[in-house]
Backbone as ProteinMPNN parsed JSONL, in Angstrom:
{"seq_chain_A": "VLCWLLLLALAFGRFICGWLCPFGLVQDILDKIPAPKIKKNEWTRRLSYLKYVFLAVFVVAVPLGYHLAGKRFMAFCHWVCPNLPFSNFLMTLSTGGSIRPYMFLNYRFAILAAVIILSVFLFRPFCRFICPLGAFYGLFNKIALLSVKLDESKCVHCNACLRTCKMDIRKVGDHECISCGDCKAACKFGAIRFGWEKKK", "coords_chain_A": {"N_chain_A": [[16.449, 10.991, 6.163], [16.217, 8.92, 4.299], [17.73, 6.944, 5.564], [16.141, 6.485, 7.81], [13.803, 5.491, 6.589], [14.865, 3.165, 5.459], [15.494, 1.761, 7.779], [12.927, 1.343, 8.865], [11.858, -0.18, 6.778], [13.461, -2.491, 6.816], [12.824, -3.468, 9.299], [10.015, -3.746, 9.342], [8.901, -4.043, 6.707], [6.179, -4.355, 4.469], [4.398, -4.615, 6.462], [3.786, -2.297, 7.728], [2.034, -1.1, 5.922], [-0.169, -2.784, 6.159], [-0.934, -2.589, 8.849], [-0.396, -0.095, 10.078], [-0.835, 2.138, 8.471], [-2.901, 4.915, 8.073], [-4.442, 5.652, 5.843], [-4.689, 3.256, 4.58], [-6.346, 1.985, 6.409], [-8.706, 3.468, 6.064], [-9.387, 2.639, 3.471], [-9.805, -0.076, 3.957], [-12.098, 0.034, 5.557], [-13.925, 1.127, 3.73], [-14.034, -0.997, 1.979], [-15.665, -2.738, 3.296], [-18.219, -1.987, 2.756], [-21.241, -3.115, 1.405], [-21.181, -4.158, -1.871], [-20.84, -4.88, -5.403], [-17.884, -6.659, -5.977], [-14.667, -6.232, -7.406], [-12.655, -8.747, -8.173], [-9.279, -9.83, -7.594], [-7.132, -10.281, -10.387], [-5.402, -11.186, -13.425], [-5.0, -8.724, -14.637], [-5.115, -6.863, -12.53], [-2.869, -7.685, -11.177], [-0.875, -6.995, -12.997], [-1.246, -4.222, -13.046], [-0.429, -3.668, -10.508], [2.245, -3.169, -10.58], [2.481, -0.569, -11.274], [2.881, 1.179, -9.162], [5.593, 1.065, -8.746], [6.524, 2.448, -10.876], [5.594, 4.988, -10.218], [7.184, 5.317, -7.949], [9.794, 5.303, -9.059], [9.69, 7.462, -10.894], [8.356, 9.788, -9.692], [9.325, 9.922, -7.102], [12.032, 9.434, -7.175], [13.406, 10.105, -9.755], [12.353, 12.701, -10.728], [12.493, 14.435, -8.348], [15.273, 14.187, -7.986], [16.252, 15.403, -10.275], [15.395, 18.042, -9.795], [16.899, 18.484, -7.524], [19.512, 18.441, -8.502], [19.384, 20.76, -9.885], [19.52, 22.524, -7.909], [17.275, 22.848, -6.343], [14.584, 21.97, -4.103], [12.114, 19.577, -4.23], [9.171, 17.847, -3.754], [7.865, 15.717, -5.665], [5.851, 13.661, -5.886], [4.158, 14.108, -3.669], [3.35, 16.697, -4.265], [2.168, 16.574, -6.799], [0.621, 14.197, -7.103], [-0.234, 12.656, -4.761], [-3.091, 11.744, -2.943], [-3.373, 11.812, -0.264], [-2.637, 14.217, 0.935], [-4.663, 16.304, 0.405], [-6.684, 14.926, 1.709], [-5.721, 14.752, 4.365], [-5.567, 17.499, 4.928], [-8.263, 18.165, 4.8], [-9.33, 16.645, 6.942], [-7.879, 17.83, 9.014], [-8.879, 20.421, 8.948], [-11.523, 19.945, 9.731], [-11.105, 18.865, 12.317], [-10.035, 21.007, 13.69], [-12.016, 22.782, 13.809], [-12.327, 24.48, 11.694], [-13.682, 26.203, 8.811], [-15.259, 24.634, 6.061], [-14.443, 25.249, 2.834], [-15.568, 25.852, -0.533], [-13.497, 25.989, -2.476], [-11.61, 24.195, -1.626], [-12.236, 21.797, -2.717], [-11.799, 22.121, -5.354], [-9.547, 20.947, -6.731], [-7.282, 18.99, -8.443], [-6.067, 16.885, -7.162], [-7.798, 16.322, -5.159], [-9.757, 15.246, -6.701], [-8.466, 12.912, -7.468], [-8.363, 11.733, -4.948], [-11.132, 11.407, -4.477], [-11.721, 9.585, -6.513], [-10.177, 7.378, -5.687], [-11.432, 6.789, -3.245], [-14.052, 6.131, -4.074], [-13.476, 3.962, -5.768], [-12.433, 2.221, -3.903], [-14.585, 1.052, -2.697], [-15.36, -0.904, -4.401], [-13.086, -2.265, -5.126], [-10.384, -3.835, -3.587], [-8.252, -1.952, -1.59], [-7.131, 0.034, -3.624], [-5.342, 2.256, -3.815], [-3.098, 1.437, -2.324], [-2.322, -0.789, -3.776], [-1.857, 0.03, -6.432], [-0.768, 2.629, -6.615], [0.738, 3.757, -4.403], [3.95, 4.806, -3.674], [5.52, 4.486, -1.416], [4.668, 2.109, -0.286], [5.557, 0.474, -2.34], [8.311, 0.77, -2.035], [8.717, -0.286, 0.582], [7.893, -2.875, 0.036], [10.003, -3.979, -1.367], [11.66, -4.943, 0.573], [10.372, -6.943, 1.844], [10.907, -9.751, 2.004], [13.078, -9.983, 3.681], [12.484, -8.541, 5.905], [11.935, -8.158, 9.424], [9.364, -8.431, 10.603], [7.699, -9.458, 8.678], [5.509, -11.697, 6.809], [6.24, -15.134, 6.754], [6.986, -18.1, 4.889], [7.035, -21.531, 5.483], [8.557, -23.723, 3.656], [8.882, -26.48, 3.931], [6.611, -27.384, 5.171], [4.58, -26.633, 3.552], [1.991, -27.609, 1.345], [1.218, -26.789, -1.071], [-1.462, -26.107, -1.604], [-2.654, -23.765, -2.175], [-4.482, -22.288, -0.715], [-3.832, -20.057, 0.723], [-3.197, -18.155, -1.263], [-5.647, -17.875, -2.523], [-7.158, -16.774, -0.502], [-5.954, -14.327, 0.075], [-6.313, -10.846, -0.556], [-4.661, -9.139, -1.806], [-2.315, -8.64, -4.55], [-0.594, -10.927, -4.581], [1.857, -13.327, -5.59], [3.119, -15.208, -4.276], [3.349, -16.251, -0.887], [4.309, -13.685, 1.295], [5.635, -12.152, -0.584], [6.524, -9.162, -2.532], [4.094, -7.84, -2.64], [2.675, -8.461, -0.398], [0.982, -7.468, 2.56], [1.115, -8.315, 5.112], [-1.274, -8.981, 6.483], [-2.28, -11.248, 7.636], [-4.32, -12.957, 6.888], [-3.747, -15.134, 5.258], [-2.327, -16.782, 6.961], [-4.291, -17.547, 8.768], [-5.829, -19.024, 7.046], [-4.286, -21.199, 6.358], [-4.02, -24.617, 6.867], [-1.975, -26.155, 7.62], [-0.032, -25.056, 9.136], [2.055, -23.711, 7.906], [2.652, -21.089, 7.62], [3.894, -18.173, 9.121], [4.484, -15.296, 11.221], [7.365, -13.185, 11.059], [8.64, -12.875, 13.595], [7.875, -15.073, 15.011], [8.76, -18.255, 16.305], [9.92, -21.146, 14.567], [8.015, -24.124, 14.501]], "CA_chain_A": [[15.128, 10.435, 5.858], [16.424, 7.637, 3.641], [18.177, 5.982, 6.587], [14.972, 6.167, 8.628], [12.945, 4.633, 5.769], [15.532, 1.865, 5.363], [15.332, 1.096, 9.069], [11.533, 0.891, 8.928], [11.669, -1.228, 5.781], [14.135, -3.703, 7.283], [12.143, -3.957, 10.497], [8.593, -4.048, 9.161], [8.434, -4.304, 5.349], [4.835, -3.814, 4.221], [3.604, -4.721, 7.689], [3.347, -0.917, 7.962], [0.862, -0.882, 5.072], [-1.289, -3.577, 6.642], [-1.31, -2.37, 10.244], [-0.106, 1.229, 10.614], [-1.185, 3.216, 7.536], [-4.28, 5.387, 8.261], [-5.178, 5.646, 4.579], [-5.026, 1.853, 4.376], [-7.514, 1.72, 7.253], [-9.87, 4.056, 5.389], [-9.736, 1.757, 2.351], [-10.353, -1.308, 4.534], [-13.47, 0.333, 5.98], [-14.728, 1.274, 2.517], [-14.189, -2.327, 1.387], [-16.73, -3.437, 4.031], [-19.516, -1.567, 2.222], [-21.775, -4.115, 0.459], [-21.192, -3.729, -3.267], [-20.145, -5.854, -6.261], [-16.444, -6.518, -5.806], [-13.771, -6.624, -8.491], [-11.659, -9.647, -7.585], [-7.953, -9.74, -8.208], [-6.985, -11.065, -11.613], [-4.118, -10.938, -14.077], [-4.864, -7.302, -14.916], [-4.764, -6.155, -11.294], [-1.463, -8.028, -10.892], [-0.039, -6.159, -13.866], [-1.372, -2.843, -12.598], [0.25, -3.507, -9.222], [3.606, -2.694, -10.829], [2.429, 0.865, -11.527], [3.428, 1.937, -8.025], [7.047, 1.133, -8.904], [6.727, 3.543, -11.823], [5.448, 6.203, -9.401], [8.371, 5.397, -7.101], [10.964, 5.651, -9.866], [9.554, 8.759, -11.559], [7.957, 10.919, -8.857], [10.054, 9.963, -5.831], [13.472, 9.386, -7.421], [13.914, 10.833, -10.926], [11.993, 14.126, -10.76], [13.157, 15.162, -7.253], [16.718, 14.219, -8.22], [16.469, 16.445, -11.273], [15.265, 19.327, -9.113], [18.028, 18.61, -6.598], [20.687, 18.803, -9.302], [19.192, 22.157, -10.293], [19.621, 23.344, -6.708], [15.959, 23.065, -5.75], [13.999, 20.843, -3.378], [10.731, 19.432, -4.702], [8.595, 16.518, -3.507], [6.967, 15.63, -6.817], [4.675, 12.819, -5.66], [3.273, 14.812, -2.737], [2.844, 17.918, -4.882], [1.41, 16.341, -8.019], [-0.201, 12.998, -7.168], [-0.724, 12.053, -3.522], [-4.397, 12.19, -2.436], [-3.323, 11.881, 1.191], [-2.49, 15.606, 1.378], [-5.986, 16.936, 0.552], [-7.437, 14.17, 2.716], [-5.225, 15.199, 5.666], [-5.981, 18.889, 5.102], [-9.706, 18.15, 5.053], [-9.512, 16.172, 8.318], [-7.318, 18.845, 9.911], [-9.839, 21.524, 8.997], [-12.653, 19.502, 10.544], [-10.708, 18.661, 13.709], [-9.712, 22.289, 14.325], [-13.198, 23.643, 13.772], [-12.264, 25.413, 10.571], [-14.805, 26.144, 7.882], [-15.006, 23.957, 4.796], [-14.697, 26.176, 1.738], [-15.703, 25.156, -1.813], [-12.259, 25.929, -3.258], [-10.829, 23.037, -1.18], [-12.573, 20.644, -3.564], [-11.42, 22.439, -6.732], [-8.142, 20.561, -6.817], [-7.29, 17.699, -9.128], [-5.687, 15.839, -6.216], [-9.039, 15.938, -4.477], [-10.425, 14.362, -7.658], [-7.79, 11.624, -7.305], [-8.845, 11.205, -3.674], [-12.515, 10.964, -4.673], [-11.673, 8.379, -7.342], [-9.668, 6.287, -4.847], [-12.477, 6.459, -2.265], [-15.139, 5.416, -4.778], [-12.958, 2.677, -6.244], [-12.18, 1.365, -2.746], [-15.823, 0.338, -2.382], [-15.497, -2.02, -5.339], [-11.796, -2.92, -5.331], [-9.643, -3.796, -2.329], [-7.068, -1.102, -1.44], [-6.547, 0.42, -4.921], [-4.188, 3.137, -3.656], [-1.965, 0.626, -1.865], [-1.938, -1.777, -4.785], [-1.504, 0.564, -7.744], [-0.235, 3.986, -6.633], [1.599, 4.176, -3.296], [5.375, 4.509, -3.852], [6.095, 4.066, -0.139], [4.389, 0.675, -0.223], [6.468, -0.161, -3.298], [9.634, 0.757, -1.408], [8.699, -1.26, 1.676], [7.738, -4.212, -0.531], [11.308, -4.471, -1.804], [12.343, -5.519, 1.724], [9.452, -7.875, 2.51], [11.457, -11.088, 2.238], [14.09, -9.979, 4.74], [11.995, -7.754, 7.038], [11.752, -8.955, 10.642], [7.968, -8.666, 10.959], [6.912, -9.87, 7.517], [4.994, -13.065, 6.802], [7.205, -16.103, 6.229], [6.439, -19.391, 4.493], [7.876, -22.695, 5.732], [8.395, -24.575, 2.474], [8.842, -27.895, 4.313], [5.254, -27.706, 5.606], [3.63, -26.223, 2.519], [1.548, -28.68, 0.436], [0.854, -26.092, -2.308], [-2.909, -26.146, -1.824], [-2.979, -22.407, -2.626], [-5.527, -21.662, 0.101], [-3.314, -18.735, 1.092], [-3.302, -17.261, -2.415], [-7.068, -17.621, -2.769], [-7.673, -15.943, 0.589], [-5.341, -12.997, 0.04], [-6.938, -9.866, -1.448], [-3.606, -8.416, -2.515], [-1.901, -9.301, -5.797], [0.6, -11.732, -4.328], [2.07, -14.561, -6.346], [3.662, -16.135, -3.293], [3.242, -15.703, 0.469], [5.43, -12.875, 1.735], [6.336, -11.445, -1.658], [6.522, -7.7, -2.43], [2.737, -7.298, -2.543], [2.09, -8.878, 0.882], [0.915, -6.424, 3.587], [1.158, -9.003, 6.419], [-2.572, -8.875, 7.16], [-2.468, -12.469, 8.41], [-5.414, -13.78, 6.374], [-3.193, -16.389, 4.737], [-1.946, -17.588, 8.126], [-5.531, -18.122, 9.285], [-6.377, -19.966, 6.061], [-3.398, -22.358, 6.209], [-4.341, -25.694, 7.799], [-0.78, -26.971, 7.834], [0.921, -24.319, 9.96], [3.235, -23.391, 7.095], [2.817, -19.637, 7.55], [4.11, -17.524, 10.418], [5.097, -13.971, 11.185], [8.829, -13.301, 11.187], [9.13, -12.963, 14.965], [7.473, -16.338, 15.608], [9.72, -19.332, 16.13], [9.443, -22.309, 13.817], [7.613, -25.254, 15.36]], "C_chain_A": [[15.267, 9.055, 5.23], [16.857, 6.567, 4.645], [17.018, 5.539, 7.466], [14.024, 5.229, 7.874], [13.543, 3.24, 5.622], [15.378, 1.072, 6.655], [13.923, 0.542, 9.227], [11.286, -0.275, 7.975], [12.282, -2.544, 6.237], [13.437, -4.302, 8.494], [10.747, -4.481, 10.183], [8.183, -4.473, 7.751], [7.067, -3.669, 5.16], [3.868, -4.118, 5.36], [3.034, -3.342, 8.032], [2.078, -0.635, 7.163], [-0.369, -1.577, 5.65], [-1.807, -3.155, 8.001], [-1.165, -0.941, 10.739], [-0.572, 2.384, 9.721], [-2.65, 3.654, 7.725], [-5.094, 5.378, 6.975], [-5.532, 4.214, 4.18], [-6.25, 1.463, 5.178], [-8.784, 2.261, 6.612], [-10.325, 3.152, 4.245], [-10.326, 0.437, 2.844], [-11.808, -1.109, 4.954], [-14.391, 0.448, 4.77], [-14.978, -0.075, 1.848], [-15.308, -3.116, 2.064], [-18.117, -3.074, 3.521], [-20.009, -2.611, 1.214], [-21.882, -3.541, -0.952], [-20.558, -4.833, -4.099], [-18.645, -5.61, -6.212], [-15.685, -6.988, -7.043], [-12.665, -7.474, -7.866], [-10.316, -9.494, -8.303], [-7.865, -10.687, -9.396], [-5.641, -10.71, -12.241], [-3.903, -9.449, -14.354], [-4.506, -6.518, -13.667], [-3.322, -6.47, -10.9], [-0.518, -7.182, -11.74], [-0.065, -4.706, -13.406], [-0.648, -2.601, -11.277], [1.693, -3.009, -9.386], [3.648, -1.19, -11.123], [3.066, 1.672, -10.39], [4.95, 2.013, -8.078], [7.424, 2.205, -9.923], [6.614, 4.876, -11.083], [6.668, 6.406, -8.519], [9.576, 5.898, -7.897], [10.886, 7.07, -10.428], [9.371, 9.9, -10.57], [8.705, 11.019, -7.533], [11.568, 10.001, -6.049], [13.884, 10.344, -8.547], [13.623, 12.33, -10.892], [12.618, 14.904, -9.599], [14.67, 15.245, -7.421], [17.075, 15.288, -9.238], [16.391, 17.835, -10.661], [16.447, 19.564, -8.173], [19.302, 19.034, -7.336], [20.606, 20.252, -9.785], [19.233, 23.101, -9.087], [18.302, 23.642, -6.035], [15.498, 21.801, -5.032], [12.528, 20.74, -3.752], [10.258, 18.0, -4.491], [7.488, 16.291, -4.537], [5.709, 14.82, -6.538], [3.671, 13.52, -4.758], [2.607, 16.008, -3.411], [1.898, 17.63, -6.047], [0.38, 15.21, -7.93], [-0.934, 12.67, -5.87], [-2.079, 12.598, -3.055], [-4.425, 12.292, -0.913], [-3.271, 13.32, 1.7], [-3.836, 16.319, 1.463], [-6.851, 16.231, 1.586], [-7.037, 14.616, 4.119], [-5.648, 16.638, 5.955], [-7.459, 18.994, 5.441], [-9.99, 17.72, 6.493], [-9.0, 17.194, 9.327], [-8.271, 20.02, 10.06], [-11.032, 21.171, 9.866], [-12.287, 19.433, 12.022], [-10.415, 19.97, 14.443], [-10.884, 23.263, 14.302], [-13.192, 24.671, 12.668], [-13.453, 25.225, 9.639], [-14.377, 25.471, 6.582], [-15.396, 24.899, 3.665], [-14.707, 25.426, 0.403], [-14.397, 25.001, -2.581], [-11.381, 24.752, -2.853], [-11.052, 21.837, -2.088], [-12.202, 20.878, -5.024], [-9.94, 22.197, -6.932], [-8.098, 19.159, -7.426], [-6.858, 16.561, -8.214], [-6.879, 15.405, -5.375], [-9.863, 15.036, -5.389], [-9.804, 12.968, -7.612], [-8.262, 10.95, -6.029], [-10.26, 10.648, -3.819], [-12.56, 9.669, -5.483], [-11.204, 7.179, -6.533], [-10.727, 5.831, -3.851], [-13.598, 5.665, -2.915], [-14.675, 4.035, -5.216], [-12.74, 1.701, -5.096], [-13.41, 0.58, -2.309], [-15.926, -0.94, -3.207], [-14.221, -2.848, -5.494], [-10.947, -2.755, -4.077], [-8.383, -2.949, -2.444], [-6.421, -0.673, -2.771], [-5.328, 1.331, -4.796], [-2.949, 2.348, -3.266], [-1.432, -0.27, -2.976], [-1.355, -1.154, -6.047], [-0.736, 1.882, -7.72], [0.885, 4.234, -5.623], [3.083, 3.813, -3.487], [6.052, 4.061, -2.566], [5.865, 2.573, 0.083], [5.281, -0.105, -1.166], [7.862, -0.294, -2.697], [9.704, -0.281, -0.295], [8.633, -2.691, 1.143], [9.049, -4.826, -0.993], [12.046, -5.207, -0.686], [11.511, -6.594, 2.426], [10.101, -9.209, 2.889], [12.464, -11.122, 3.382], [13.651, -9.188, 5.971], [11.684, -8.659, 8.236], [10.302, -9.338, 10.889], [7.105, -9.096, 9.776], [6.455, -11.315, 7.656], [6.014, -13.988, 6.137], [6.495, -17.428, 5.913], [7.461, -20.488, 4.756], [7.639, -23.695, 4.604], [8.27, -26.052, 2.831], [7.443, -28.341, 4.749], [4.206, -27.412, 4.537], [3.293, -27.391, 1.589], [1.045, -28.093, -0.893], [-0.636, -26.232, -2.645], [-3.458, -24.81, -2.315], [-4.147, -21.762, -1.879], [-5.116, -20.247, 0.488], [-3.503, -17.734, -0.036], [-4.752, -16.913, -2.712], [-7.648, -16.683, -1.72], [-7.192, -14.506, 0.489], [-6.034, -12.091, -0.977], [-5.918, -9.032, -2.205], [-3.139, -9.241, -3.716], [-0.616, -10.104, -5.617], [0.661, -12.907, -5.298], [2.612, -15.653, -5.435], [3.572, -15.468, -1.924], [4.505, -14.927, 0.825], [6.166, -12.146, 0.635], [6.116, -9.932, -1.532], [5.145, -7.075, -2.333], [2.083, -7.588, -1.188], [2.125, -7.741, 1.893], [0.81, -7.032, 4.995], [-0.149, -8.881, 7.188], [-2.873, -10.111, 8.003], [-3.591, -13.368, 7.931], [-4.913, -15.132, 5.877], [-2.82, -17.329, 5.88], [-3.169, -18.283, 8.716], [-6.089, -19.188, 8.353], [-5.553, -21.249, 5.945], [-3.68, -23.398, 7.287], [-3.105, -26.508, 8.188], [0.297, -26.246, 8.641], [2.182, -23.926, 9.219], [3.548, -21.9, 7.066], [2.942, -19.063, 8.958], [4.584, -16.106, 10.189], [6.566, -14.12, 11.525], [9.321, -13.473, 12.587], [8.784, -14.296, 15.641], [8.512, -17.423, 15.325], [9.088, -20.463, 15.33], [9.122, -23.434, 14.793], [8.109, -26.563, 14.78]], "O_chain_A": [[14.532, 8.131, 5.577], [16.403, 5.425, 4.581], [16.915, 4.367, 7.828], [13.501, 4.278, 8.455], [12.819, 2.244, 5.656], [15.158, -0.139, 6.629], [13.743, -0.593, 9.67], [10.595, -1.235, 8.317], [11.679, -3.602, 6.059], [13.46, -5.518, 8.687], [10.34, -5.526, 10.689], [7.202, -5.201, 7.604], [6.825, -2.562, 5.641], [2.662, -3.901, 5.235], [1.928, -3.237, 8.563], [1.151, -0.004, 7.67], [-1.471, -1.028, 5.633], [-2.989, -3.335, 8.293], [-1.772, -0.598, 11.754], [-0.688, 3.512, 10.201], [-3.553, 2.836, 7.551], [-6.299, 5.127, 7.004], [-6.548, 3.98, 3.524], [-7.097, 0.706, 4.704], [-9.818, 1.593, 6.614], [-11.523, 2.928, 4.072], [-11.239, -0.107, 2.224], [-12.649, -1.981, 4.732], [-15.506, -0.073, 4.782], [-16.018, -0.273, 1.22], [-15.842, -4.058, 1.478], [-19.088, -3.77, 3.816], [-19.289, -2.957, 0.277], [-22.59, -2.561, -1.185], [-19.81, -5.65, -3.561], [-18.19, -4.48, -6.387], [-16.021, -8.008, -7.645], [-11.836, -6.963, -7.113], [-10.249, -9.084, -9.461], [-8.46, -11.765, -9.393], [-4.837, -10.003, -11.633], [-2.773, -8.962, -14.313], [-3.684, -5.604, -13.726], [-2.63, -5.614, -10.35], [0.512, -6.713, -11.256], [0.969, -4.038, -13.38], [-0.294, -1.466, -10.96], [2.286, -2.49, -8.441], [4.727, -0.604, -11.21], [3.701, 2.702, -10.619], [5.539, 2.934, -7.511], [8.501, 2.796, -9.847], [7.425, 5.78, -11.286], [7.138, 7.532, -8.353], [10.288, 6.803, -7.461], [11.881, 7.794, -10.443], [10.128, 10.87, -10.592], [8.722, 12.079, -6.908], [12.304, 10.532, -5.218], [14.632, 11.292, -8.307], [14.541, 13.141, -11.012], [13.225, 15.949, -9.837], [15.286, 16.244, -7.049], [18.073, 15.994, -9.089], [17.21, 18.703, -10.963], [16.935, 20.687, -8.038], [20.064, 19.874, -6.856], [21.625, 20.886, -10.057], [19.014, 24.306, -9.215], [18.205, 24.58, -5.244], [15.969, 20.701, -5.323], [11.779, 21.706, -3.608], [10.871, 17.055, -4.989], [6.327, 16.631, -4.306], [4.612, 15.238, -6.909], [2.473, 13.53, -5.044], [1.438, 16.298, -3.158], [0.933, 18.365, -6.257], [-0.64, 15.262, -8.617], [-2.141, 12.43, -5.89], [-2.2, 13.796, -2.799], [-5.389, 12.798, -0.339], [-3.798, 13.618, 2.772], [-4.139, 16.897, 2.506], [-7.659, 16.867, 2.263], [-7.898, 14.835, 4.97], [-6.036, 16.966, 7.076], [-7.859, 19.813, 6.269], [-10.791, 18.348, 7.186], [-9.615, 17.4, 10.373], [-8.453, 20.55, 11.156], [-11.501, 21.997, 10.648], [-13.049, 19.88, 12.88], [-10.531, 20.04, 15.666], [-10.761, 24.415, 14.719], [-13.965, 25.628, 12.699], [-14.139, 24.204, 9.686], [-13.282, 25.707, 6.072], [-16.555, 25.299, 3.558], [-13.946, 24.476, 0.221], [-14.198, 23.997, -3.266], [-10.508, 24.338, -3.616], [-10.186, 20.971, -2.22], [-12.276, 19.961, -5.842], [-9.178, 23.108, -7.258], [-8.799, 18.255, -6.971], [-7.224, 15.408, -8.44], [-6.957, 14.258, -4.934], [-10.584, 14.16, -4.912], [-10.51, 11.964, -7.703], [-8.531, 9.749, -6.015], [-10.552, 9.551, -3.343], [-13.338, 8.765, -5.178], [-11.755, 6.087, -6.665], [-10.905, 4.633, -3.632], [-14.044, 4.651, -2.378], [-15.398, 3.051, -5.054], [-12.849, 0.489, -5.283], [-13.292, -0.44, -1.629], [-16.508, -1.931, -2.766], [-14.27, -3.995, -5.94], [-10.81, -1.645, -3.563], [-7.538, -3.204, -3.303], [-5.258, -0.999, -3.008], [-4.382, 1.206, -5.574], [-1.871, 2.568, -3.818], [-0.224, -0.477, -3.09], [-0.464, -1.732, -6.669], [-0.104, 2.229, -8.718], [1.886, 4.865, -5.964], [3.432, 2.632, -3.465], [7.047, 3.338, -2.609], [6.744, 1.863, 0.572], [5.715, -1.212, -0.846], [8.512, -1.331, -2.83], [10.648, -1.069, -0.238], [9.231, -3.605, 1.713], [9.196, -6.048, -1.009], [12.949, -6.001, -0.953], [11.902, -7.096, 3.48], [9.863, -9.729, 3.979], [12.68, -12.172, 3.987], [14.364, -9.164, 6.974], [11.224, -9.788, 8.067], [10.028, -10.452, 11.336], [5.879, -9.093, 9.885], [6.947, -12.06, 8.504], [6.577, -13.661, 5.093], [5.538, -17.814, 6.583], [8.607, -20.399, 4.315], [6.645, -24.42, 4.602], [7.619, -26.805, 2.107], [7.125, -29.529, 4.705], [3.076, -27.894, 4.618], [4.188, -28.08, 1.101], [0.512, -28.816, -1.734], [-1.015, -26.443, -3.797], [-4.584, -24.733, -2.807], [-4.735, -20.794, -2.363], [-5.953, -19.348, 0.571], [-3.918, -16.599, 0.197], [-5.055, -15.787, -3.107], [-8.534, -15.884, -2.022], [-7.94, -13.574, 0.784], [-6.309, -12.5, -2.106], [-6.267, -8.304, -3.135], [-3.526, -10.399, -3.873], [0.326, -9.975, -6.399], [-0.365, -13.408, -5.758], [2.577, -16.84, -5.758], [3.707, -14.249, -1.819], [5.62, -15.429, 0.683], [7.226, -11.571, 0.886], [5.575, -9.472, -0.526], [5.025, -5.901, -1.98], [1.042, -7.013, -0.871], [3.166, -7.11, 2.077], [0.457, -6.339, 5.949], [-0.141, -8.697, 8.406], [-3.629, -10.037, 8.972], [-3.805, -14.437, 8.502], [-5.578, -16.152, 6.057], [-2.984, -18.544, 5.765], [-3.105, -19.447, 9.112], [-6.737, -20.136, 8.796], [-6.06, -22.273, 5.486], [-3.592, -23.103, 8.479], [-3.191, -27.437, 8.992], [1.404, -26.757, 8.81], [3.253, -23.818, 9.816], [4.587, -21.491, 6.548], [2.189, -19.425, 9.863], [5.031, -15.757, 9.096], [6.963, -15.069, 12.201], [10.328, -14.15, 12.795], [9.32, -14.619, 16.701], [9.069, -17.49, 14.229], [7.883, -20.703, 15.406], [9.839, -23.669, 15.765], [7.872, -27.624, 15.357]]}, "name": "protein", "num_of_chains": 1, "seq": "VLCWLLLLALAFGRFICGWLCPFGLVQDILDKIPAPKIKKNEWTRRLSYLKYVFLAVFVVAVPLGYHLAGKRFMAFCHWVCPNLPFSNFLMTLSTGGSIRPYMFLNYRFAILAAVIILSVFLFRPFCRFICPLGAFYGLFNKIALLSVKLDESKCVHCNACLRTCKMDIRKVGDHECISCGDCKAACKFGAIRFGWEKKK"}
C-alpha cells in the first residue's frame, strides 16, 4: 500500500485532491452555494498544518502502536474520517436499502455534517485542515510530474496567483496546492504551467 501511495504521490502530488477526489468534488459543489464566504487568512494557513498532525498521529503513530502489539487498526478511518459514513450513506441509497435513524447516531456523521455545513462558507475545509492523504501527497508536490510549476524567470511577483488561489498556499506549487489551475489562468506572464507542459 505504501509503495502504491508513493507512486501516486510522485506521479500526481495533490493533483489527485484537485481532480480525482470525490469528496473534494462535493466540497467544490457546496462552495458554489451563495453564502458569506470566509476568505483565507493567517489563521486558515495555520490551521492547514492540522492535517499533518492527523497524518502523524492517526495514520502513523497509533496504527504503528497497534501493529507492534500484533493488531491491525486503521485509526483515522475508524475514529475520524467522515468519508466512511458518507460512502455508506450513498451505498445504501444506490442499492435501494432503507435509511435507518441509527445511521445518523454516529459522531463521525456529526463530523461529516460539520464539514458539509462549513463547506458552504469555507472552501474545502476537509482538504485544507483534516485530510491526512492530502497532507501526504502535498509532501511530494514540488517533484510530482503533474503538479503546477512556477517559472521564476518569467515571474514578476505580482501575486495575482496567490490572490486567486482559494487554498492556503504561500507559493505556487507548494504543499497546499491542489493543481486546480486557477493560478495559471490568472497569470498574465505565462510563468505557471503544469509539470507535463514544456517550457516556452
